[in-house]
Amino acid sequence: MKFVLASQNQHKLAEMQAILSAHGVEVVLQGDLGLHVDVEETGTTFAENALLKARAVMEASGLPAIEDDSGLCVDALNGAPGIYSARYGGVDSDQARYRLLLENLRGAGARTAHFHTAIVCCFPNGDRLDAAGDCFGTIAYAPQGDNGFGYDPVFFVPELRKTFAQL
């Protein structure tokens, strides 16, 4: 079975391929099919935004489409950056966003946070699969690790004693 990833993000593609290839699912970017569907994220939740994107790409391609919407939710910031994680502070790079986050947490007592992910698969026959999950941790005081993207260098998982970027 082939799924179209409703994204142009190479990092997301690599992650989806790693997860779904073990189940016999081929994942391709919409650009691989000559599509560029740009969907405005007008949802108020991660699930709504994932659905908007997956549905639009499924309709444009005629193939099953999968998309996630994920973000970092920091307790001391009342859940921010949340659904605005990719646009946090209006800055245009991962490093600038996590540095702004660290600055906004300066002096905060609690640094607890979680990553939330909602994944939606839309099928041409009208079927839909939804999944969601959280990974709990804290925000490190300084970036650590070279892998991953986004907030991975500052999201620390206490049980593993590493940031996502180190994992």
PDB file of C-alpha atoms in Angstrom, residues 62-158:
ATOM      1  CA  GLY A  62      -6.623  10.136  -5.087  1.00  0.00           C
ATOM      2  CA  LEU A  63      -4.360   8.061  -2.800  1.00  0.00           C
ATOM      3  CA  PRO A  64      -4.438   7.453   0.940  1.00  0.00           C
ATOM      4  CA  ALA A  65      -2.730  10.336   2.699  1.00  0.00           C
ATOM      5  CA  ILE A  66      -1.115  10.554   6.107  1.00  0.00           C
ATOM      6  CA  GLU A  67      -0.052  13.563   8.096  1.00  0.00           C
ATOM      7  CA  ASP A  68       0.822  14.444  11.616  1.00  0.00           C
ATOM      8  CA  ASP A  69       0.683  17.660  13.472  1.00  0.00           C
ATOM      9  CA  SER A  70       2.963  17.798  16.443  1.00  0.00           C
ATOM     10  CA  GLY A  71       4.161  20.339  18.874  1.00  0.00           C
ATOM     11  CA  LEU A  72       5.813  21.119  22.126  1.00  0.00           C
ATOM     12  CA  CYS A  73       3.576  22.074  25.050  1.00  0.00           C
ATOM     13  CA  VAL A  74       5.376  23.711  27.973  1.00  0.00           C
ATOM     14  CA  ASP A  75       3.533  23.882  31.280  1.00  0.00           C
ATOM     15  CA  ALA A  76       5.198  27.104  32.488  1.00  0.00           C
ATOM     16  CA  LEU A  77       4.075  28.787  29.240  1.00  0.00           C
ATOM     17  CA  ASN A  78       0.446  27.651  29.581  1.00  0.00           C
ATOM     18  CA  GLY A  79       0.912  25.011  26.876  1.00  0.00           C
ATOM     19  CA  ALA A  80       2.761  27.237  24.412  1.00  0.00           C
ATOM     20  CA  PRO A  81       4.104  27.003  21.833  1.00  0.00           C
ATOM     21  CA  GLY A  82       1.513  24.225  21.228  1.00  0.00           C
ATOM     22  CA  ILE A  83      -0.086  24.237  17.779  1.00  0.00           C
ATOM     23  CA  TYR A  84       2.136  27.188  16.911  1.00  0.00           C
ATOM     24  CA  SER A  85       5.383  25.278  17.555  1.00  0.00           C
ATOM     25  CA  ALA A  86       6.626  25.606  13.964  1.00  0.00           C
ATOM     26  CA  ARG A  87       5.855  29.334  13.954  1.00  0.00           C
ATOM     27  CA  TYR A  88       6.787  30.162  17.548  1.00  0.00           C
ATOM     28  CA  GLY A  89       7.774  33.781  17.987  1.00  0.00           C
ATOM     29  CA  GLY A  90       7.647  34.388  14.262  1.00  0.00           C
ATOM     30  CA  VAL A  91      11.241  33.236  13.889  1.00  0.00           C
ATOM     31  CA  ASP A  92      12.265  31.184  10.890  1.00  0.00           C
ATOM     32  CA  SER A  93      14.716  28.565  12.112  1.00  0.00           C
ATOM     33  CA  ASP A  94      14.651  25.665  14.541  1.00  0.00           C
ATOM     34  CA  GLN A  95      17.601  27.063  16.454  1.00  0.00           C
ATOM     35  CA  ALA A  96      16.001  30.501  16.776  1.00  0.00           C
ATOM     36  CA  ARG A  97      12.757  28.942  18.033  1.00  0.00           C
ATOM     37  CA  TYR A  98      14.362  26.816  20.736  1.00  0.00           C
ATOM     38  CA  ARG A  99      16.618  29.679  21.799  1.00  0.00           C
ATOM     39  CA  LEU A 100      13.520  31.890  22.157  1.00  0.00           C
ATOM     40  CA  LEU A 101      11.892  29.123  24.188  1.00  0.00           C
ATOM     41  CA  LEU A 102      14.913  28.935  26.502  1.00  0.00           C
ATOM     42  CA  GLU A 103      14.844  32.705  26.914  1.00  0.00           C
ATOM     43  CA  ASN A 104      11.116  32.666  27.718  1.00  0.00           C
ATOM     44  CA  LEU A 105      11.732  29.994  30.364  1.00  0.00           C
ATOM     45  CA  ARG A 106      14.534  31.912  32.059  1.00  0.00           C
ATOM     46  CA  GLY A 107      13.665  32.015  35.760  1.00  0.00           C
ATOM     47  CA  ALA A 108      10.764  29.586  35.431  1.00  0.00           C
ATOM     48  CA  GLY A 109      10.668  27.123  38.300  1.00  0.00           C
ATOM     49  CA  ALA A 110       9.043  24.184  36.551  1.00  0.00           C
ATOM     50  CA  ARG A 111      10.322  23.155  33.136  1.00  0.00           C
ATOM     51  CA  THR A 112       7.933  20.265  32.542  1.00  0.00           C
ATOM     52  CA  ALA A 113       6.678  19.801  29.014  1.00  0.00           C
ATOM     53  CA  HIS A 114       5.373  17.248  26.575  1.00  0.00           C
ATOM     54  CA  PHE A 115       5.390  16.662  22.864  1.00  0.00           C
ATOM     55  CA  HIS A 116       1.934  15.952  21.508  1.00  0.00           C
ATOM     56  CA  THR A 117       1.403  14.279  18.149  1.00  0.00           C
ATOM     57  CA  ALA A 118      -1.818  13.668  16.269  1.00  0.00           C
ATOM     58  CA  ILE A 119      -1.705  11.501  13.138  1.00  0.00           C
ATOM     59  CA  VAL A 120      -4.518  11.218  10.623  1.00  0.00           C
ATOM     60  CA  CYS A 121      -4.793   8.889   7.647  1.00  0.00           C
ATOM     61  CA  CYS A 122      -7.499   9.688   5.088  1.00  0.00           C
ATOM     62  CA  PHE A 123      -8.592   7.125   2.515  1.00  0.00           C
ATOM     63  CA  PRO A 124     -10.354   7.785  -0.804  1.00  0.00           C
ATOM     64  CA  ASN A 125     -13.290   5.574   0.253  1.00  0.00           C
ATOM     65  CA  GLY A 126     -14.016   7.924   3.168  1.00  0.00           C
ATOM     66  CA  ASP A 127     -12.375   5.859   5.902  1.00  0.00           C
ATOM     67  CA  ARG A 128     -10.149   7.637   8.381  1.00  0.00           C
ATOM     68  CA  LEU A 129      -7.690   6.557  11.071  1.00  0.00           C
ATOM     69  CA  ASP A 130      -6.715   8.851  13.930  1.00  0.00           C
ATOM     70  CA  ALA A 131      -4.025   8.364  16.539  1.00  0.00           C
ATOM     71  CA  ALA A 132      -2.500  10.615  19.153  1.00  0.00           C
ATOM     72  CA  GLY A 133       0.162  10.384  21.787  1.00  0.00           C
ATOM     73  CA  ASP A 134       2.312  12.304  24.203  1.00  0.00           C
ATOM     74  CA  CYS A 135       5.907  12.063  25.325  1.00  0.00           C
ATOM     75  CA  PHE A 136       6.570  13.729  28.668  1.00  0.00           C
ATOM     76  CA  GLY A 137       9.812  15.350  29.721  1.00  0.00           C
ATOM     77  CA  THR A 138      11.399  18.649  30.636  1.00  0.00           C
ATOM     78  CA  ILE A 139      13.123  21.490  28.861  1.00  0.00           C
ATOM     79  CA  ALA A 140      16.902  21.393  29.184  1.00  0.00           C
ATOM     80  CA  TYR A 141      18.807  24.530  30.155  1.00  0.00           C
ATOM     81  CA  ALA A 142      20.953  24.347  27.022  1.00  0.00           C
ATOM     82  CA  PRO A 143      20.769  22.443  23.737  1.00  0.00           C
ATOM     83  CA  GLN A 144      22.362  18.987  23.695  1.00  0.00           C
ATOM     84  CA  GLY A 145      22.826  16.603  20.766  1.00  0.00           C
ATOM     85  CA  ASP A 146      23.111  16.895  17.002  1.00  0.00           C
ATOM     86  CA  ASN A 147      20.305  14.697  15.710  1.00  0.00           C
ATOM     87  CA  GLY A 148      16.664  15.400  15.082  1.00  0.00           C
ATOM     88  CA  PHE A 149      15.094  18.745  14.315  1.00  0.00           C
ATOM     89  CA  GLY A 150      12.814  21.333  15.848  1.00  0.00           C
ATOM     90  CA  TYR A 151      12.947  21.373  19.634  1.00  0.00           C
ATOM     91  CA  ASP A 152      14.791  18.025  19.865  1.00  0.00           C
ATOM     92  CA  PRO A 153      18.022  19.559  21.286  1.00  0.00           C
ATOM     93  CA  VAL A 154      16.181  21.016  24.295  1.00  0.00           C
ATOM     94  CA  PHE A 155      13.527  18.371  25.018  1.00  0.00           C
ATOM     95  CA  PHE A 156      14.970  16.177  27.758  1.00  0.00           C
ATOM     96  CA  VAL A 157      13.568  12.750  28.682  1.00  0.00           C
ATOM     97  CA  PRO A 158      14.501  12.189  32.361  1.00  0.00           C
TER      98      PRO A 158
END
